[in-house]
Coordinates of C-alpha atoms and ligand atoms in Angstrom, one line a residue:
M1 CA 70.7 88.3 116.5
S2 CA 74.2 89.0 117.8
A3 CA 74.9 90.3 121.3
L4 CA 75.6 93.7 119.7
T5 CA 72.4 94.1 117.7
D6 CA 70.4 92.6 120.6
S7 CA 72.0 95.0 123.1
P8 CA 69.9 97.7 124.8
A9 CA 72.1 100.5 123.4
W10 CA 71.7 99.2 119.8
Q11 CA 67.9 98.6 120.2
A12 CA 67.5 102.1 121.6
L13 CA 69.1 103.4 118.4
V14 CA 66.8 101.3 116.2
A15 CA 63.8 102.8 118.0
H16 CA 65.2 106.3 117.8
R17 CA 66.0 106.0 114.1
A18 CA 62.2 105.7 113.5
I19 CA 61.6 109.0 115.2
I20 CA 64.5 110.8 113.4
G21 CA 63.2 109.4 110.1
R22 CA 60.1 111.6 110.6
Q23 CA 62.1 114.8 111.1
T24 CA 64.2 116.9 108.7
M25 CA 67.3 118.9 109.3
R26 CA 65.5 121.9 107.9
E27 CA 63.1 121.8 110.8
M28 CA 65.9 121.0 113.3
F29 CA 67.8 124.2 112.2
R30 CA 64.7 126.2 112.2
A31 CA 63.7 125.1 115.7
D32 CA 67.2 125.6 117.2
P33 CA 69.3 128.6 116.2
A34 CA 72.1 127.4 118.5
R35 CA 72.4 124.1 116.6
F36 CA 75.8 125.0 115.1
D37 CA 77.2 125.8 118.6
K38 CA 75.8 122.6 120.0
F39 CA 77.1 120.4 117.3
S40 CA 80.5 121.7 116.4
L41 CA 83.9 121.2 118.0
R42 CA 87.2 123.1 117.8
L43 CA 90.7 121.8 118.4
D44 CA 93.7 124.1 117.8
G45 CA 93.0 125.5 114.3
L46 CA 90.5 122.7 113.4
L47 CA 86.7 123.1 113.3
L48 CA 84.4 120.1 113.0
D49 CA 80.9 121.2 112.1
Y50 CA 78.7 118.2 112.5
S51 CA 75.4 120.1 112.9
K52 CA 74.3 119.1 109.3
N53 CA 73.7 115.5 110.4
L54 CA 70.5 113.7 111.1
I55 CA 70.9 113.9 114.8
T56 CA 69.4 115.5 117.9
A57 CA 71.0 115.8 121.3
E58 CA 69.3 112.5 122.1
T59 CA 70.8 110.8 119.1
L60 CA 74.3 111.7 120.3
E61 CA 73.5 110.5 123.8
L62 CA 72.3 107.2 122.5
L63 CA 75.3 106.8 120.1
L64 CA 77.7 107.5 122.9
K65 CA 75.9 105.0 125.1
L66 CA 76.6 102.5 122.4
A67 CA 80.3 103.6 122.4
R68 CA 80.4 103.2 126.2
Q69 CA 78.7 99.8 126.1
A70 CA 81.5 98.8 123.8
K71 CA 84.0 100.2 126.3
V72 CA 85.6 102.5 123.8
E73 CA 87.5 104.4 126.5
A74 CA 89.0 101.2 127.9
W75 CA 90.0 100.1 124.4
V76 CA 91.7 103.5 123.8
A77 CA 93.7 102.9 127.0
R78 CA 94.6 99.4 125.9
M79 CA 95.8 100.6 122.5
F80 CA 97.9 103.5 123.9
G81 CA 99.2 101.2 126.6
G82 CA 100.8 98.8 124.0
E83 CA 98.5 95.8 124.7
K84 CA 98.4 93.3 121.9
I85 CA 95.0 94.2 120.6
N86 CA 95.7 92.9 117.1
T87 CA 94.9 89.4 118.3
S88 CA 94.9 87.6 115.0
E89 CA 98.5 88.6 114.4
G90 CA 99.5 88.7 118.1
R91 CA 100.7 92.3 117.9
A92 CA 100.5 95.6 119.7
V93 CA 99.1 98.6 117.8
L94 CA 101.3 101.5 118.5
H95 CA 101.4 104.0 115.6
T96 CA 100.8 106.5 118.4
A97 CA 104.3 105.7 119.7
L98 CA 105.7 106.9 116.4
R99 CA 104.7 110.4 117.2
A100 CA 105.3 110.3 121.0
P101 CA 107.8 113.0 122.1
R102 CA 111.3 112.1 123.2
G103 CA 111.3 111.0 126.8
S104 CA 107.8 109.5 126.9
R105 CA 107.6 105.9 127.9
I106 CA 105.5 103.3 126.0
T107 CA 106.3 99.6 126.5
V108 CA 105.8 96.5 124.4
D109 CA 106.6 93.2 126.1
G110 CA 108.2 95.3 128.9
K111 CA 110.5 97.2 126.5
D112 CA 110.2 101.0 126.1
V113 CA 109.9 101.6 122.4
V114 CA 110.2 105.4 122.4
P115 CA 114.1 105.4 122.3
E116 CA 114.0 103.1 119.3
V117 CA 111.5 105.4 117.5
H118 CA 113.8 108.4 118.1
R119 CA 116.9 106.5 117.1
V120 CA 115.3 106.0 113.7
L121 CA 114.0 109.5 113.5
D122 CA 117.5 110.7 114.2
Q123 CA 118.8 108.5 111.4
M124 CA 116.1 109.9 109.1
R125 CA 117.3 113.4 110.0
R126 CA 120.9 112.6 109.2
F127 CA 119.9 111.0 105.9
S128 CA 117.4 113.7 104.7
D129 CA 119.7 116.5 105.8
G130 CA 122.5 114.8 103.8
V131 CA 120.5 114.4 100.7
R132 CA 119.0 117.8 100.8
G133 CA 122.3 119.5 101.8
G134 CA 124.2 117.6 99.1
S135 CA 126.7 115.8 101.4
L136 CA 125.1 112.4 100.4
R137 CA 125.5 112.1 96.7
G138 CA 125.2 109.6 93.9
H139 CA 127.9 107.2 92.6
T140 CA 129.3 109.8 90.2
G141 CA 129.4 112.5 92.8
K142 CA 126.3 114.4 91.7
A143 CA 123.6 115.6 94.1
F144 CA 120.3 113.8 94.1
R145 CA 117.5 115.5 92.1
D146 CA 114.8 112.7 91.9
V147 CA 113.5 110.4 94.6
V148 CA 111.6 107.3 93.6
N149 CA 109.6 105.6 96.3
I150 CA 109.0 101.9 95.4
G151 CA 106.3 100.5 97.6
I152 CA 102.6 99.7 97.6
G153 CA 99.5 100.1 99.9
G154 CA 100.6 101.6 103.2
S155 CA 104.2 101.8 101.9
A156 CA 103.1 104.2 99.1
L157 CA 99.8 105.9 99.8
G158 CA 100.9 107.7 102.9
P159 CA 104.1 109.2 101.5
L160 CA 102.3 110.0 98.3
M161 CA 99.4 111.7 99.9
V162 CA 101.5 113.6 102.4
S163 CA 104.1 114.7 99.8
E164 CA 101.4 116.1 97.7
A165 CA 99.5 117.7 100.5
L166 CA 102.6 119.5 101.8
K167 CA 103.9 120.5 98.4
P168 CA 104.2 124.1 99.5
Y169 CA 106.8 123.0 102.0
G170 CA 108.6 120.8 99.5
S171 CA 112.2 121.2 98.3
A172 CA 112.5 122.9 94.9
Q173 CA 115.6 120.7 94.3
L174 CA 113.9 117.4 94.7
N175 CA 111.2 115.7 92.5
M176 CA 109.2 113.0 94.1
H177 CA 108.0 109.9 92.2
F178 CA 105.9 107.0 93.5
V179 CA 106.1 103.6 91.7
S180 CA 103.7 101.1 93.2
N181 CA 102.0 99.0 90.4
V182 CA 103.6 95.9 89.1
D183 CA 102.4 97.1 85.7
A184 CA 105.8 97.9 84.2
T185 CA 104.3 101.1 82.8
D186 CA 104.6 102.6 86.2
L187 CA 108.3 102.1 86.5
A188 CA 109.0 102.6 82.8
E189 CA 107.2 105.9 82.5
T190 CA 108.9 107.1 85.7
T191 CA 112.4 106.2 84.8
K192 CA 112.0 107.5 81.2
R193 CA 112.5 111.1 82.5
L194 CA 115.2 110.3 85.0
D195 CA 118.9 110.7 85.1
P196 CA 120.3 107.7 86.9
E197 CA 123.2 109.7 88.2
T198 CA 120.9 111.9 90.3
T199 CA 118.2 109.4 91.2
L200 CA 117.7 107.9 94.6
F201 CA 115.4 104.8 95.0
I202 CA 113.7 104.1 98.3
V203 CA 112.3 100.6 98.6
S204 CA 109.5 100.6 101.2
S205 CA 108.0 97.4 102.3
K206 CA 107.0 96.4 105.8
T207 CA 107.4 92.7 105.0
F208 CA 109.9 93.0 102.2
T209 CA 108.1 90.1 100.5
T210 CA 105.5 92.0 98.5
Q211 CA 105.7 90.8 94.9
E212 CA 104.9 94.2 93.3
T213 CA 107.6 96.1 95.3
L214 CA 110.3 93.5 95.0
T215 CA 109.7 93.1 91.3
N216 CA 109.9 96.9 90.8
A217 CA 112.9 97.2 93.0
R218 CA 114.8 94.5 91.0
S219 CA 113.9 96.2 87.8
A220 CA 114.9 99.6 89.1
R221 CA 118.2 98.1 90.3
A222 CA 118.8 96.6 86.8
W223 CA 118.0 100.0 85.2
L224 CA 120.5 101.8 87.4
V225 CA 123.3 99.2 87.1
D226 CA 122.8 99.1 83.3
R227 CA 122.9 102.9 82.9
L228 CA 125.8 103.6 85.4
K229 CA 127.6 100.4 84.4
S230 CA 128.4 99.7 88.0
E231 CA 127.0 97.3 90.6
E232 CA 128.7 99.4 93.2
A233 CA 126.4 102.3 92.4
V234 CA 123.5 100.4 94.2
A235 CA 125.0 101.2 97.6
R236 CA 124.6 104.9 97.1
H237 CA 121.4 105.0 95.1
F238 CA 119.2 102.6 97.1
A239 CA 117.7 102.9 100.6
A240 CA 115.2 100.6 102.2
I241 CA 112.6 100.8 104.9
S242 CA 111.4 97.6 106.4
T243 CA 110.7 95.5 109.5
N244 CA 112.6 92.7 107.8
L245 CA 116.2 93.6 108.0
A246 CA 117.4 90.1 106.8
A247 CA 115.5 90.6 103.6
T248 CA 116.9 94.1 102.9
S249 CA 120.4 92.8 103.4
Q250 CA 119.7 89.8 101.1
F251 CA 118.5 92.3 98.5
G252 CA 121.9 94.0 98.7
I253 CA 120.9 97.3 100.2
N254 CA 123.7 99.1 102.1
P255 CA 123.0 98.5 105.8
G256 CA 123.7 102.2 106.4
N257 CA 120.8 103.1 104.2
V258 CA 118.3 100.7 105.9
F259 CA 115.7 102.3 108.1
E260 CA 113.9 100.0 110.5
F261 CA 110.4 100.0 111.8
W262 CA 108.5 97.5 113.9
D263 CA 105.7 94.9 113.7
W264 CA 103.5 96.9 116.0
V265 CA 103.1 99.4 113.2
G266 CA 100.4 98.5 110.6
G267 CA 101.2 99.2 107.0
R268 CA 98.3 101.7 106.6
Y269 CA 99.4 103.4 109.9
S270 CA 103.1 103.6 109.0
V271 CA 103.5 107.0 107.4
W272 CA 104.7 108.3 110.8
S273 CA 107.6 105.8 110.8
A274 CA 110.6 105.6 108.4
I275 CA 108.0 104.9 105.7
G276 CA 107.7 108.7 105.8
L277 CA 111.3 109.1 104.7
P278 CA 110.3 110.3 101.2
V279 CA 108.2 113.0 103.0
A280 CA 111.1 113.9 105.2
L281 CA 113.4 114.2 102.2
Y282 CA 110.9 116.4 100.5
I283 CA 109.8 118.8 103.2
G284 CA 112.8 118.5 105.6
M285 CA 112.9 116.8 108.9
D286 CA 111.8 119.8 110.9
N287 CA 108.5 119.9 108.9
F288 CA 108.2 116.1 109.2
E289 CA 108.4 116.5 113.0
R290 CA 105.7 119.2 112.9
F291 CA 103.6 116.6 111.1
L292 CA 104.3 114.1 113.9
A293 CA 103.5 116.8 116.5
G294 CA 100.1 117.4 114.9
A295 CA 99.3 113.7 115.1
H296 CA 100.4 113.7 118.7
A297 CA 98.2 116.6 119.5
M298 CA 95.2 114.6 118.1
D299 CA 96.4 111.5 120.1
R300 CA 96.3 113.5 123.3
H301 CA 92.8 114.9 122.4
F302 CA 91.6 111.4 121.6
H303 CA 93.1 109.8 124.7
E304 CA 92.1 112.5 127.2
T305 CA 88.8 114.1 126.1
P306 CA 85.4 112.8 127.1
L307 CA 83.5 111.2 124.2
E308 CA 81.0 114.0 124.2
R309 CA 83.8 116.4 123.0
N310 CA 86.0 113.9 121.3
L311 CA 86.3 114.5 117.5
P312 CA 87.3 111.0 116.5
A313 CA 84.6 109.5 118.7
I314 CA 81.9 111.8 117.3
M315 CA 82.9 111.2 113.7
G316 CA 83.2 107.4 114.3
M317 CA 79.7 107.2 115.9
L318 CA 78.1 109.3 113.1
G319 CA 79.6 106.8 110.6
I320 CA 78.0 103.9 112.5
W321 CA 74.7 105.8 112.7
Y322 CA 74.4 106.0 108.9
A323 CA 76.0 102.6 108.0
D324 CA 74.0 100.6 110.5
F325 CA 70.8 102.5 111.1
F326 CA 70.2 104.2 107.7
G327 CA 71.7 101.5 105.5
A328 CA 74.3 104.0 104.0
A329 CA 76.8 102.0 101.9
S330 CA 79.3 104.6 101.0
N331 CA 81.0 107.7 102.5
A332 CA 82.2 110.5 100.3
I333 CA 85.4 112.4 101.1
L334 CA 85.4 115.8 99.4
P335 CA 88.4 117.9 100.0
Y336 CA 88.2 121.5 98.8
D337 CA 91.9 121.7 98.6
R338 CA 93.8 120.5 95.5
Y339 CA 96.7 119.5 97.7
L340 CA 94.5 116.9 99.3
Q341 CA 93.8 115.2 96.0
H342 CA 95.2 111.8 97.3
F343 CA 93.4 112.0 100.7
P344 CA 90.4 110.0 99.6
A345 CA 92.6 107.2 98.2
Y346 CA 94.6 107.3 101.4
L347 CA 91.5 107.0 103.5
Q348 CA 90.2 104.1 101.3
Q349 CA 93.1 101.9 102.5
L350 CA 93.0 103.3 106.1
E351 CA 89.2 102.7 106.5
M352 CA 88.4 99.8 104.1
E353 CA 91.4 97.6 104.9
S354 CA 90.9 98.3 108.6
N355 CA 87.2 97.7 109.0
G356 CA 86.1 96.0 105.8
K357 CA 85.6 92.8 107.8
R358 CA 82.8 90.3 108.1
V359 CA 83.6 88.5 111.3
D360 CA 83.9 89.9 114.8
R361 CA 86.9 89.5 117.2
E362 CA 85.6 86.1 118.2
G363 CA 85.4 84.9 114.6
Q364 CA 81.5 85.0 114.4
E365 CA 79.9 86.3 111.3
V366 CA 78.4 89.7 112.1
D367 CA 74.7 90.6 111.4
Y368 CA 75.3 94.4 111.0
A369 CA 77.0 96.5 108.5
T370 CA 80.7 97.2 108.9
Q371 CA 82.8 99.6 106.8
M372 CA 81.2 101.8 104.2
V373 CA 82.9 102.2 100.8
V374 CA 85.1 105.3 101.0
W375 CA 85.5 107.3 97.8
G376 CA 85.9 110.9 96.7
E377 CA 87.5 113.6 94.6
P378 CA 88.7 117.1 95.3
G379 CA 86.5 120.2 95.3
T380 CA 84.5 121.6 92.5
D381 CA 85.7 118.9 90.1
G382 CA 83.4 116.5 91.8
Q383 CA 80.5 119.0 91.6
H384 CA 80.6 118.8 87.8
S385 CA 80.8 115.0 87.9
F386 CA 79.1 112.9 90.6
Y387 CA 77.4 115.4 92.9
Q388 CA 74.2 114.9 90.9
L389 CA 73.8 111.6 92.6
L390 CA 74.6 113.0 96.0
H391 CA 71.8 115.5 95.6
Q392 CA 69.1 113.6 93.7
G393 CA 70.2 110.0 93.6
T394 CA 68.3 107.3 95.5
R395 CA 71.1 106.6 98.0
L396 CA 72.0 108.3 101.3
I397 CA 75.7 109.1 101.1
P398 CA 77.1 110.9 104.1
A399 CA 79.9 113.2 103.0
D400 CA 82.9 114.9 104.7
F401 CA 83.8 118.3 103.3
L402 CA 87.4 119.4 104.1
A403 CA 88.6 122.9 103.4
P404 CA 91.4 125.4 104.5
V405 CA 90.4 128.9 105.6
T406 CA 93.6 130.3 103.9
S407 CA 94.9 129.1 100.6
H408 CA 98.6 128.6 99.9
N409 CA 98.0 130.2 96.6
P410 CA 96.0 133.4 97.1
M411 CA 94.9 134.6 93.7
G412 CA 92.0 137.0 93.1
D413 CA 88.7 135.7 94.4
H414 CA 89.6 132.0 93.7
H415 CA 89.6 130.9 97.3
A416 CA 86.4 132.7 98.3
M417 CA 84.8 131.0 95.2
L418 CA 86.1 127.7 96.2
L419 CA 84.8 128.0 99.8
S420 CA 81.5 129.4 98.6
N421 CA 81.0 126.2 96.6
C422 CA 82.1 124.1 99.6
F423 CA 79.7 125.7 102.0
A424 CA 76.9 126.0 99.5
Q425 CA 77.1 122.2 98.8
T426 CA 76.7 121.4 102.4
E427 CA 73.7 123.8 102.6
A428 CA 72.1 122.4 99.5
L429 CA 72.5 118.8 100.6
M430 CA 70.9 119.7 103.9
L431 CA 68.1 122.0 102.7
G432 CA 67.2 120.5 99.4
K433 CA 64.4 122.2 97.5
T434 CA 60.8 121.4 98.1
A435 CA 58.2 121.0 95.3
E436 CA 56.6 124.3 96.4
E437 CA 59.9 126.1 96.2
A438 CA 60.7 124.5 92.8
R439 CA 57.2 125.4 91.5
A440 CA 57.6 129.0 92.6
E441 CA 61.0 129.2 90.8
L442 CA 59.7 127.7 87.6
A443 CA 56.6 130.0 87.7
A444 CA 58.9 133.0 88.2
Q445 CA 60.8 131.9 85.0
G446 CA 57.5 132.1 83.2
L447 CA 56.6 128.3 83.0
T448 CA 53.0 127.3 83.4
G449 CA 50.7 124.4 83.0
L450 CA 51.9 121.1 81.7
E451 CA 55.3 122.4 80.8
L452 CA 55.8 123.4 84.5
E453 CA 54.4 120.1 85.8
A454 CA 56.6 118.0 83.5
L455 CA 59.8 119.8 84.7
L456 CA 58.8 120.0 88.4
P457 CA 59.9 116.6 89.6
C458 CA 63.4 117.1 88.2
K459 CA 63.8 120.3 90.0
V460 CA 63.0 118.9 93.5
F461 CA 65.9 118.1 95.8
P462 CA 65.0 115.9 98.8
G463 CA 67.7 117.4 101.0
N464 CA 68.2 116.0 104.5
R465 CA 71.5 114.6 103.3
P466 CA 74.1 114.5 106.0
T467 CA 77.6 116.2 105.9
N468 CA 80.5 116.9 108.2
A469 CA 82.6 120.0 107.5
L470 CA 86.2 120.1 108.6
L471 CA 87.7 123.6 108.3
F472 CA 91.3 124.2 109.2
D473 CA 93.4 127.4 109.1
R474 CA 95.9 126.3 106.5
L475 CA 97.1 122.9 105.3
D476 CA 100.4 122.9 107.1
P477 CA 102.3 119.9 108.5
H478 CA 100.8 120.2 111.9
T479 CA 97.3 120.4 110.6
L480 CA 97.8 117.5 108.2
G481 CA 99.1 115.4 111.1
M482 CA 96.0 116.2 113.1
L483 CA 93.7 115.4 110.2
V484 CA 95.2 112.0 109.5
A485 CA 95.3 111.0 113.1
L486 CA 91.7 112.1 113.4
Y487 CA 90.6 109.6 110.8
E488 CA 92.9 106.9 112.2
H489 CA 91.1 107.2 115.6
K490 CA 87.7 107.4 114.0
V491 CA 88.4 104.1 112.4
F492 CA 89.5 102.7 115.8
V493 CA 86.3 103.8 117.4
Q494 CA 84.2 102.2 114.7
G495 CA 86.3 99.0 115.0
V496 CA 85.8 98.8 118.7
V497 CA 82.0 99.4 118.6
L498 CA 81.6 96.9 115.7
D499 CA 83.7 94.4 117.6
I500 CA 86.2 94.1 114.7
N501 CA 90.0 93.7 114.7
S502 CA 90.9 96.8 112.7
F503 CA 94.5 95.9 112.4
D504 CA 94.8 92.7 110.3
Q505 CA 94.0 92.4 106.6
W506 CA 93.6 88.7 105.8
G507 CA 91.3 89.6 103.0
V508 CA 94.2 90.5 100.7
E509 CA 95.7 87.0 100.9
L510 CA 93.5 84.9 98.7
G511 CA 94.1 86.9 95.5
K512 CA 97.8 86.9 96.2
Q513 CA 97.8 83.1 96.7
L514 CA 95.9 82.5 93.5
A515 CA 98.1 84.9 91.5
G516 CA 101.1 83.0 92.8
K517 CA 99.6 79.7 91.4
L518 CA 98.6 81.4 88.1
L519 CA 101.9 83.1 87.3
P520 CA 103.7 79.9 86.2
E521 CA 100.8 79.1 83.9
L522 CA 101.0 82.5 82.2
L523 CA 104.8 82.1 81.9
G524 CA 104.4 78.7 80.4
N525 CA 103.0 77.6 77.0
R526 CA 100.5 74.9 77.8
P527 CA 96.7 75.3 77.7
V528 CA 95.2 74.9 81.2
S529 CA 92.1 73.2 82.4
S530 CA 92.6 73.1 86.2
H531 CA 90.5 76.2 87.0
D532 CA 86.9 77.1 86.6
A533 CA 85.8 77.6 83.0
S534 CA 86.0 81.3 83.1
T535 CA 89.5 81.5 84.5
N536 CA 90.7 78.7 82.1
G537 CA 89.1 80.7 79.3
L538 CA 91.0 83.9 80.3
I539 CA 94.3 82.1 80.7
N540 CA 94.0 80.2 77.4
H541 CA 92.9 83.3 75.6
Y542 CA 96.0 85.1 76.8
L543 CA 98.3 82.2 75.9
V544 CA 96.9 82.1 72.3
A545 CA 96.5 85.9 71.8
S546 CA 100.1 86.5 73.0
G547 CA 101.4 83.8 70.7
K548 CA 102.6 81.6 73.5
T549 CA 100.6 78.6 72.4
G550 CA 98.6 77.6 69.3
C551 CA 94.8 77.2 69.5
Ligands
F6P601 O1 98.2 93.8 100.5 C1 97.9 94.6 101.5 C2 99.2 95.0 102.3 O2 99.6 94.0 103.1 C3 98.9 96.3 103.0 O3 98.4 96.1 104.2 C4 100.3 96.9 103.0 O4 100.2 98.2 103.3 C5 100.7 96.6 101.6 O5 100.2 95.3 101.4 C6 102.2 96.6 101.4 O6 102.9 95.7 102.2 P1 104.4 95.8 102.5 O7 104.7 97.1 103.1 O8 104.8 94.7 103.4 O9 105.1 95.7 101.2

């Protein structure tokens, strides 16, 4: 047993789990009409209803004891204070500094980083105002109409998710495109519809060494130069965002169009930095700053609020409750807002790259579950696809339901219908339908005898399936900033309690290394035998089928 699973706080939860396992949420709600008031929290326009969880007041007390045993509050202070808590990379973790107001002071290695952050934000404002206002134009003097972000992972998912989420605030003059995959189809299908004279490329890469991004950037550059018949055009049509300024200059990006960020910003935590430039171009810098302000409001809440009323802490501990004490392996993210369609994919990287680890901070293999698989789809689409499994499958899948009170697109009764589905799903997952209820329903429909008995098991819903509901007034920049920061801090709480470094990602390296070795073999024409039989077989099949080599 590890020190964590052997600890009093963990063991108390193991014992408590057995007691909770004998209760149902139905009974809990029946016994306590004030359950919603007890287990819901409000922050600005955000409501977290966590009453439909398999918890009692005692469960929360025990979960927060576990959080305190892990010294969550002290770790929060260490992160906000700029300590190098990303130990395997020797870095501070300061995405919170990216949304700190002008004039605050946050130091890394004795240097206040806030003036630097605002220097780049000012540069983003000048650039985005210039492009949106038409003073920054392409090589032939035309205003930009299309922006293509070339980047992957944290250098793509954040700008993509936020641009889509804040579409109602987007410029009607600019079309946003996101090219991430090294599959040439991504770039080819995007450029097919573009006019090079009015296209701006933004190459986003923290390291500026990522194969997919640099390959796409080179091909985009070749496309532009070929179409505009000018190497000089690159200076006006390309911008770059990176921590590696030497590499951006080597690539030939005009230094005036290079936006810096810093190694204390993790890729998946970087949308608040210049990596958010496509968002700023699209929604304007004032709205981008509202997005930052929303995140800052959540930072303050997280930093200053006791765990008992702390939204990220509560959500984080509920996740641990299900992953480690109920064996839940996945967590569904179900936005009832079409604009949040990329939110589940964004959270996949945020959560799974952060806490999908198998060793603790000391390098010891853990004996408890870490990150659940995160997945999801928007709104009622999911209901007609995978909700069957949520309701009647054999697995417990905790789910987060997210919905706006007010739609950006009021149209007849659409929004009331959307919300009725959202609320009904959380109710159905909690209540289920007992055999007695199902029997009465079938009888009322006129079924009797063997026919009724045969259908009955299919009509029973076990219920008791946990959900969180996050309601917000409207999906505006401030609210989105709060939501994203809420999940960032939830991940942080879980990482601390599970004794994980949430800020490295060594697990992505092996595949990259092997692909690097394999590429020359695919580009060559000799059959290979140096790998395992399967990999040899795949490579040799490709070489033969693509006509590179004979059989
Ligand atoms: O491969 C994983 C990863 O390192 C992510 O953490 C990161 O967001 C992504 O690649 C892109 O990296 P970069 O911004 O350096 O190109």
